[in-house]
Amino acid sequence: MSLAQLKELKTVITAKAVANPAHLCAELAAQFGVSRSTMGKWLRALIDEGWITRQGSRSHPVYKPSVLRQVNRSYDLAGLDEQTPWERDFAPCFELAPNVARLAHHAFTELLNNAVDHSGGTRVSISMRQNPTHLHLLIKDDGCGVFDRIQDAFHIASPQLALLELSKGKLTTQPEFHTGRGLFFTSRLFDVFDLYANQLTYQHNHWQRKEWLKANPLGSKGTAIFMSLALNSTRTLEDVFGAHSKGANDLSFSRTEVAMRLAHAASEALESRAQAKRIAHRLEAFDTVDLDFDGVDAIGQGFADELFRVFARQHPQVVLQPRNMNAQVAAMVAQVSEEPVGQAVQALG
């Protein structure tokens, strides 16, 4: 068996074992154009690797997926609904804890719906893979790319600033059909979230609670999103929604996070009032805003004054909560916030 044949076999084995467990060997032998005895050898190799298990008698074997599982599918976007691929092609092939299955279902359908409604593309490819410790999900469309889409729709100066707006949440190009919650919450469901589009990469790392942007030299067309989640995760969908809501009895989207590093290029600092206004744009739509200064070494007086005094006074109902500030940044924030501004600015230690 060649490496190419083995790779191809692994991409279909999980779904085939679910769909035809009692006649798997014969079906695959016909598909690959080999004898049943040859396919039997190949299947034994996959059993040894952990892709399938074999039960039943020698003459009537029954195969089932094992700890390694993978399903790959490609669809035309025209007329596609996000639920059918999940319940027909993916969910039956994986055995996940209830909370993990619900997180995966939510992420899968949200991202596929975004590709259908927003990408402007024609095709979408989806791969979901399970190993002994993690679940991986990759969804890629051939559209215009999410950052260019947002940039054009809202007349934003650059893809990087488009990402800044998108990362705040409550931003959508189709407000009559969407609330703008989807990508914000989806990026927080799994342990790792990597979004590739328009020669940029946006990453959200759950265990360090960090977000960052970097160049993507591959520059492939469309939008590709990779997500990874530990199979033993105790996270629930309610945990994610609750962390950004008013309270246990009101799950409305009222709290957002802004990674301040997204507001400036690597060679720049957060100095100007214009930069502060970019960050403050649309923050009045939230009750609480966590401003994450991780990776920001210093800020200018004009920037700090515009955000923590001017905006705070104009919108006293919005609680700004800066965190991960070094001593220099904290001192500048304290300087412009010396006069009482109610509860609009709360510094976290």
Short mmCIF file of C-alpha atoms in Angstrom, two decimals:
data_model
loop_
_atom_site.label_atom_id
_atom_site.label_comp_id
_atom_site.label_asym_id
_atom_site.label_seq_id
_atom_site.Cartn_x
_atom_site.Cartn_y
_atom_site.Cartn_z
CA MET A 1 0.00 0.00 0.00
CA SER A 2 1.42 3.38 -1.00
CA LEU A 3 1.46 6.37 1.33
CA ALA A 4 -1.05 8.13 -0.93
CA GLN A 5 -3.45 5.17 -0.75
CA LEU A 6 -3.07 4.98 3.03
CA LYS A 7 -3.76 8.70 3.38
CA GLU A 8 -6.85 8.45 1.18
CA LEU A 9 -8.09 5.43 3.09
CA LYS A 10 -7.80 7.27 6.40
CA THR A 11 -9.89 10.16 5.07
CA VAL A 12 -12.86 7.86 4.35
CA ILE A 13 -12.51 5.06 6.89
CA THR A 14 -14.45 6.68 9.75
CA ALA A 15 -17.54 7.51 7.72
CA LYS A 16 -17.42 4.18 5.86
CA ALA A 17 -17.17 2.23 9.12
CA VAL A 18 -20.23 4.04 10.44
CA ALA A 19 -22.26 3.66 7.24
CA ASN A 20 -21.41 0.05 6.37
CA PRO A 21 -19.79 -1.76 9.33
CA ALA A 22 -20.69 -5.28 8.21
CA HIS A 23 -19.46 -5.00 4.62
CA LEU A 24 -16.64 -2.51 4.99
CA CYS A 25 -13.91 -4.65 3.49
CA ALA A 26 -15.85 -5.48 0.32
CA GLU A 27 -16.96 -1.89 -0.23
CA LEU A 28 -13.48 -0.45 0.17
CA ALA A 29 -11.89 -3.17 -1.95
CA ALA A 30 -14.20 -2.19 -4.81
CA GLN A 31 -13.57 1.51 -4.27
CA PHE A 32 -9.78 1.14 -4.25
CA GLY A 33 -9.66 -1.55 -6.95
CA VAL A 34 -7.92 -4.21 -4.85
CA SER A 35 -8.81 -7.71 -3.68
CA ARG A 36 -10.63 -8.32 -0.41
CA SER A 37 -7.56 -10.03 1.03
CA THR A 38 -5.44 -6.97 0.22
CA MET A 39 -8.01 -4.66 1.74
CA GLY A 40 -8.15 -6.94 4.76
CA LYS A 41 -4.43 -6.35 5.29
CA TRP A 42 -4.91 -2.60 4.98
CA LEU A 43 -7.74 -2.67 7.52
CA ARG A 44 -5.60 -4.63 9.97
CA ALA A 45 -2.97 -1.91 9.67
CA LEU A 46 -5.62 0.69 10.52
CA ILE A 47 -6.73 -1.40 13.49
CA ASP A 48 -3.15 -1.40 14.77
CA GLU A 49 -2.97 2.40 14.37
CA GLY A 50 -6.25 2.96 16.22
CA TRP A 51 -8.51 4.05 13.36
CA ILE A 52 -11.01 1.17 13.60
CA THR A 53 -11.89 -1.81 15.75
CA ARG A 54 -13.08 -5.21 14.59
CA GLN A 55 -15.76 -7.34 16.22
CA GLY A 56 -17.79 -10.39 15.16
CA SER A 57 -16.58 -13.64 13.67
CA ARG A 58 -13.69 -14.11 11.26
CA SER A 59 -16.08 -14.69 8.37
CA HIS A 60 -18.49 -11.93 9.35
CA PRO A 61 -16.44 -9.07 10.83
CA VAL A 62 -18.08 -5.86 12.01
CA TYR A 63 -15.98 -2.70 12.04
CA LYS A 64 -16.41 0.43 14.13
CA PRO A 65 -14.48 3.69 14.41
CA SER A 66 -11.82 3.70 17.11
CA VAL A 67 -10.01 6.53 18.93
CA LEU A 68 -8.70 8.11 15.70
CA ARG A 69 -11.50 9.54 13.57
CA GLN A 70 -11.68 11.90 10.63
CA VAL A 71 -14.36 13.11 8.24
CA ASN A 72 -13.66 15.32 5.22
CA ARG A 73 -16.41 16.82 3.09
CA SER A 74 -16.77 19.51 0.44
CA TYR A 75 -20.02 21.26 -0.48
CA ASP A 76 -21.42 23.77 -2.93
CA LEU A 77 -22.43 26.84 -0.92
CA ALA A 78 -25.46 27.65 -3.06
CA GLY A 79 -28.58 26.46 -1.25
CA LEU A 80 -26.59 24.81 1.56
CA ASP A 81 -27.96 24.84 5.10
CA GLU A 82 -25.56 24.48 8.00
CA GLN A 83 -27.48 21.82 9.95
CA THR A 84 -27.75 19.03 7.36
CA PRO A 85 -23.98 18.41 6.94
CA TRP A 86 -23.57 18.27 10.71
CA GLU A 87 -26.36 15.81 11.45
CA ARG A 88 -25.90 13.68 8.31
CA ASP A 89 -22.15 13.59 7.66
CA PHE A 90 -20.30 14.53 10.86
CA ALA A 91 -22.17 13.99 14.14
CA PRO A 92 -22.80 10.24 13.58
CA CYS A 93 -19.07 9.63 13.14
CA PHE A 94 -17.88 10.98 16.50
CA GLU A 95 -18.44 9.98 20.11
CA LEU A 96 -17.99 13.07 22.28
CA ALA A 97 -18.92 14.06 25.80
CA PRO A 98 -22.24 15.95 25.77
CA ASN A 99 -20.67 19.35 26.53
CA VAL A 100 -17.95 18.88 23.89
CA ALA A 101 -20.49 17.70 21.31
CA ARG A 102 -22.61 20.78 21.92
CA LEU A 103 -19.62 23.12 21.60
CA ALA A 104 -18.60 21.38 18.37
CA HIS A 105 -22.15 21.53 17.00
CA HIS A 106 -22.42 25.24 17.76
CA ALA A 107 -19.02 26.08 16.26
CA PHE A 108 -19.62 23.94 13.17
CA THR A 109 -23.00 25.43 12.32
CA GLU A 110 -22.02 29.03 13.10
CA LEU A 111 -18.92 28.89 10.90
CA LEU A 112 -20.67 27.08 8.07
CA ASN A 113 -23.55 29.57 8.19
CA ASN A 114 -21.02 32.42 7.96
CA ALA A 115 -19.51 30.82 4.86
CA VAL A 116 -22.95 30.42 3.26
CA ASP A 117 -24.23 33.92 4.08
CA HIS A 118 -21.12 36.11 4.04
CA SER A 119 -18.20 34.62 2.10
CA GLY A 120 -19.39 35.29 -1.44
CA GLY A 121 -17.72 32.01 -2.42
CA THR A 122 -18.92 28.91 -4.24
CA ARG A 123 -17.42 25.99 -2.24
CA VAL A 124 -16.63 25.11 1.34
CA SER A 125 -14.42 22.29 2.64
CA ILE A 126 -14.80 20.87 6.15
CA SER A 127 -12.56 18.50 8.06
CA MET A 128 -13.17 17.25 11.60
CA ARG A 129 -10.59 14.99 13.24
CA GLN A 130 -10.41 13.32 16.63
CA ASN A 131 -7.28 11.91 18.25
CA PRO A 132 -6.93 10.42 21.77
CA THR A 133 -6.86 13.86 23.40
CA HIS A 134 -8.31 16.53 21.09
CA LEU A 135 -10.98 17.39 18.57
CA HIS A 136 -9.89 19.48 15.57
CA LEU A 137 -12.19 21.36 13.19
CA LEU A 138 -11.17 23.08 9.94
CA ILE A 139 -13.61 24.99 7.72
CA LYS A 140 -12.40 26.75 4.56
CA ASP A 141 -14.32 28.64 1.89
CA ASP A 142 -13.16 30.14 -1.41
CA GLY A 143 -14.76 33.55 -0.93
CA CYS A 144 -13.35 37.06 -0.68
CA GLY A 145 -11.97 36.71 2.87
CA VAL A 146 -13.65 37.94 6.03
CA PHE A 147 -11.38 40.95 6.62
CA ASP A 148 -11.85 42.33 3.11
CA ARG A 149 -15.59 41.72 3.44
CA ILE A 150 -15.82 43.76 6.64
CA GLN A 151 -13.44 46.42 5.32
CA ASP A 152 -15.52 47.00 2.19
CA ALA A 153 -18.91 46.82 3.91
CA PHE A 154 -18.05 49.34 6.63
CA HIS A 155 -15.51 51.48 4.72
CA ILE A 156 -12.72 50.65 7.17
CA ALA A 157 -9.20 51.79 6.30
CA SER A 158 -7.39 48.43 6.54
CA PRO A 159 -7.96 44.71 7.11
CA GLN A 160 -6.28 45.03 10.51
CA LEU A 161 -8.79 47.63 11.65
CA ALA A 162 -11.56 45.46 10.21
CA LEU A 163 -10.34 42.71 12.53
CA LEU A 164 -10.38 45.11 15.48
CA GLU A 165 -14.05 45.87 14.81
CA LEU A 166 -14.93 42.25 14.20
CA SER A 167 -13.24 41.16 17.44
CA LYS A 168 -15.49 43.45 19.51
CA GLY A 169 -18.64 41.59 18.47
CA LYS A 170 -22.06 42.93 17.43
CA LEU A 171 -20.78 43.57 13.90
CA THR A 172 -22.46 42.03 10.86
CA THR A 173 -22.86 42.86 7.18
CA GLN A 174 -26.42 41.50 7.33
CA PRO A 175 -28.08 43.00 10.43
CA GLU A 176 -31.51 41.93 9.24
CA PHE A 177 -30.45 38.28 9.55
CA HIS A 178 -27.57 38.26 12.08
CA THR A 179 -26.71 39.87 15.41
CA GLY A 180 -22.92 39.88 15.03
CA ARG A 181 -22.50 37.52 17.99
CA GLY A 182 -21.42 34.44 16.05
CA LEU A 183 -17.69 34.87 15.45
CA PHE A 184 -17.10 36.57 18.82
CA PHE A 185 -18.51 33.63 20.76
CA THR A 186 -17.28 30.93 18.38
CA SER A 187 -13.69 32.12 18.85
CA ARG A 188 -14.09 31.40 22.57
CA LEU A 189 -15.67 27.94 22.42
CA PHE A 190 -12.52 25.88 21.76
CA ASP A 191 -9.05 26.07 23.31
CA VAL A 192 -7.48 27.33 20.07
CA PHE A 193 -9.06 29.47 17.35
CA ASP A 194 -7.02 30.43 14.26
CA LEU A 195 -8.59 32.46 11.47
CA TYR A 196 -6.70 32.90 8.17
CA ALA A 197 -7.89 35.43 5.60
CA ASN A 198 -6.53 38.20 3.36
CA GLN A 199 -2.89 37.44 4.25
CA LEU A 200 -3.60 37.85 7.97
CA THR A 201 -3.97 35.41 10.84
CA TYR A 202 -6.16 36.15 13.87
CA GLN A 203 -5.63 33.83 16.82
CA HIS A 204 -7.40 33.40 20.14
CA ASN A 205 -5.68 31.23 22.74
CA HIS A 206 -8.08 30.23 25.51
CA TRP A 207 -5.69 28.96 28.16
CA GLN A 208 -3.70 32.20 28.11
CA ARG A 209 -6.78 34.28 27.17
CA LYS A 210 -4.80 36.14 24.53
CA GLU A 211 -5.63 37.43 21.09
CA TRP A 212 -3.14 38.45 18.47
CA LEU A 213 -2.73 39.23 14.79
CA LYS A 214 0.11 38.34 12.49
CA ALA A 215 0.87 38.23 8.77
CA ASN A 216 0.01 35.09 6.86
CA PRO A 217 2.45 34.77 3.95
CA LEU A 218 0.47 31.95 2.33
CA GLY A 219 -2.27 34.34 1.31
CA SER A 220 -4.71 31.64 0.20
CA LYS A 221 -8.07 32.75 -1.16
CA GLY A 222 -11.08 32.88 1.12
CA THR A 223 -11.34 32.30 4.84
CA ALA A 224 -10.00 29.28 6.73
CA ILE A 225 -10.73 28.68 10.41
CA PHE A 226 -8.99 26.02 12.51
CA MET A 227 -10.19 25.16 16.02
CA SER A 228 -8.92 22.68 18.62
CA LEU A 229 -10.54 21.50 21.86
CA ALA A 230 -9.38 19.04 24.52
CA LEU A 231 -11.78 16.10 24.69
CA ASN A 232 -11.80 16.27 28.51
CA SER A 233 -12.75 19.95 28.53
CA THR A 234 -15.41 20.85 31.10
CA ARG A 235 -16.35 24.05 29.28
CA THR A 236 -20.01 24.47 28.37
CA LEU A 237 -21.85 26.71 25.94
CA GLU A 238 -23.52 28.36 28.93
CA ASP A 239 -20.09 29.15 30.41
CA VAL A 240 -19.08 31.04 27.27
CA PHE A 241 -22.35 32.93 26.95
CA GLY A 242 -22.47 33.67 30.67
CA ALA A 243 -18.98 35.20 30.71
CA HIS A 244 -20.21 37.95 28.38
CA SER A 245 -23.77 38.44 29.60
CA LYS A 246 -25.61 40.52 32.16
CA GLY A 247 -26.12 37.59 34.51
CA ALA A 248 -27.46 34.08 35.01
CA ASN A 249 -31.01 35.14 34.18
CA ASP A 250 -30.10 37.38 31.26
CA LEU A 251 -27.74 35.99 28.62
CA SER A 252 -27.89 39.04 26.38
CA PHE A 253 -24.49 40.03 24.95
CA SER A 254 -23.42 42.87 27.24
CA ARG A 255 -19.71 42.35 27.88
CA THR A 256 -16.95 42.40 25.30
CA GLU A 257 -13.17 42.15 25.23
CA VAL A 258 -10.77 44.27 23.20
CA ALA A 259 -7.19 43.17 22.67
CA MET A 260 -5.43 46.53 22.56
CA ARG A 261 -2.54 45.08 20.57
CA LEU A 262 -4.94 44.78 17.61
CA ALA A 263 -5.28 48.58 17.43
CA HIS A 264 -1.75 49.29 16.24
CA ALA A 265 0.93 47.87 13.97
CA ALA A 266 3.99 46.19 15.46
CA SER A 267 6.12 49.26 14.76
CA GLU A 268 3.65 51.70 16.32
CA ALA A 269 2.56 52.67 19.82
CA LEU A 270 -0.86 53.66 21.13
CA GLU A 271 -0.26 57.39 21.16
CA SER A 272 -3.02 59.32 19.41
CA ARG A 273 -6.58 60.27 20.12
CA ALA A 274 -7.51 58.84 16.72
CA GLN A 275 -6.30 55.41 17.84
CA ALA A 276 -8.35 55.70 21.02
CA LYS A 277 -11.44 56.62 18.99
CA ARG A 278 -10.94 53.49 16.85
CA ILE A 279 -10.97 51.38 19.98
CA ALA A 280 -13.93 53.26 21.50
CA HIS A 281 -16.03 52.96 18.33
CA ARG A 282 -19.27 51.05 19.14
CA LEU A 283 -18.27 50.31 22.73
CA GLU A 284 -21.36 52.20 23.88
CA ALA A 285 -23.30 49.09 22.75
CA PHE A 286 -21.93 47.20 25.78
CA ASP A 287 -22.30 47.50 29.53
CA THR A 288 -18.77 46.30 30.32
CA VAL A 289 -15.60 46.36 28.23
CA ASP A 290 -12.46 44.44 29.19
CA LEU A 291 -9.46 46.26 27.70
CA ASP A 292 -6.56 43.82 27.50
CA PHE A 293 -3.18 45.62 27.45
CA ASP A 294 -1.12 42.46 27.17
CA GLY A 295 1.74 43.17 24.76
CA VAL A 296 1.35 46.96 25.04
CA ASP A 297 4.43 48.54 26.61
CA ALA A 298 3.29 52.16 26.76
CA ILE A 299 0.46 54.50 25.79
CA GLY A 300 0.43 58.22 25.08
CA GLN A 301 -1.29 60.89 27.14
CA GLY A 302 -3.62 61.82 24.30
CA PHE A 303 -4.64 58.21 23.77
CA ALA A 304 -5.29 57.63 27.46
CA ASP A 305 -7.20 60.90 27.89
CA GLU A 306 -9.47 60.23 24.92
CA LEU A 307 -10.38 56.73 26.04
CA PHE A 308 -10.39 56.92 29.83
CA ARG A 309 -11.62 60.48 30.36
CA VAL A 310 -13.44 61.74 27.26
CA PHE A 311 -15.17 58.52 26.28
CA ALA A 312 -15.78 57.60 29.93
CA ARG A 313 -17.51 60.92 30.60
CA GLN A 314 -19.57 60.72 27.41
CA HIS A 315 -20.69 57.17 28.20
CA PRO A 316 -20.85 56.78 31.99
CA GLN A 317 -23.03 53.68 31.61
CA VAL A 318 -20.10 51.77 30.09
CA VAL A 319 -17.65 50.21 32.55
CA LEU A 320 -14.10 50.14 31.16
CA GLN A 321 -11.96 47.50 32.83
CA PRO A 322 -8.29 47.67 31.79
CA ARG A 323 -6.25 44.58 32.62
CA ASN A 324 -2.75 43.21 32.08
CA MET A 325 -1.29 46.72 32.35
CA ASN A 326 2.38 47.20 33.15
CA ALA A 327 3.40 49.95 35.59
CA GLN A 328 3.91 52.56 32.86
CA VAL A 329 0.52 52.00 31.26
CA ALA A 330 -1.24 51.89 34.63
CA ALA A 331 0.37 55.18 35.65
CA MET A 332 -0.85 56.91 32.49
CA VAL A 333 -4.38 55.59 32.96
CA ALA A 334 -4.36 56.73 36.58
CA GLN A 335 -3.11 60.19 35.55
CA VAL A 336 -6.01 60.90 33.21
CA SER A 337 -8.52 59.26 35.55
CA GLU A 338 -7.62 61.27 38.64
CA GLU A 339 -10.83 63.27 38.60
CA PRO A 340 -13.96 61.30 39.59
CA VAL A 341 -15.76 59.76 36.64
CA GLY A 342 -18.25 57.60 38.50
CA GLN A 343 -17.87 53.90 37.82
CA ALA A 344 -16.84 54.31 34.19
CA VAL A 345 -13.23 53.23 34.75
CA GLN A 346 -12.32 50.28 36.94
CA ALA A 347 -8.69 49.10 36.86
CA LEU A 348 -8.15 45.44 37.53
CA GLY A 349 -5.10 44.39 39.50
#
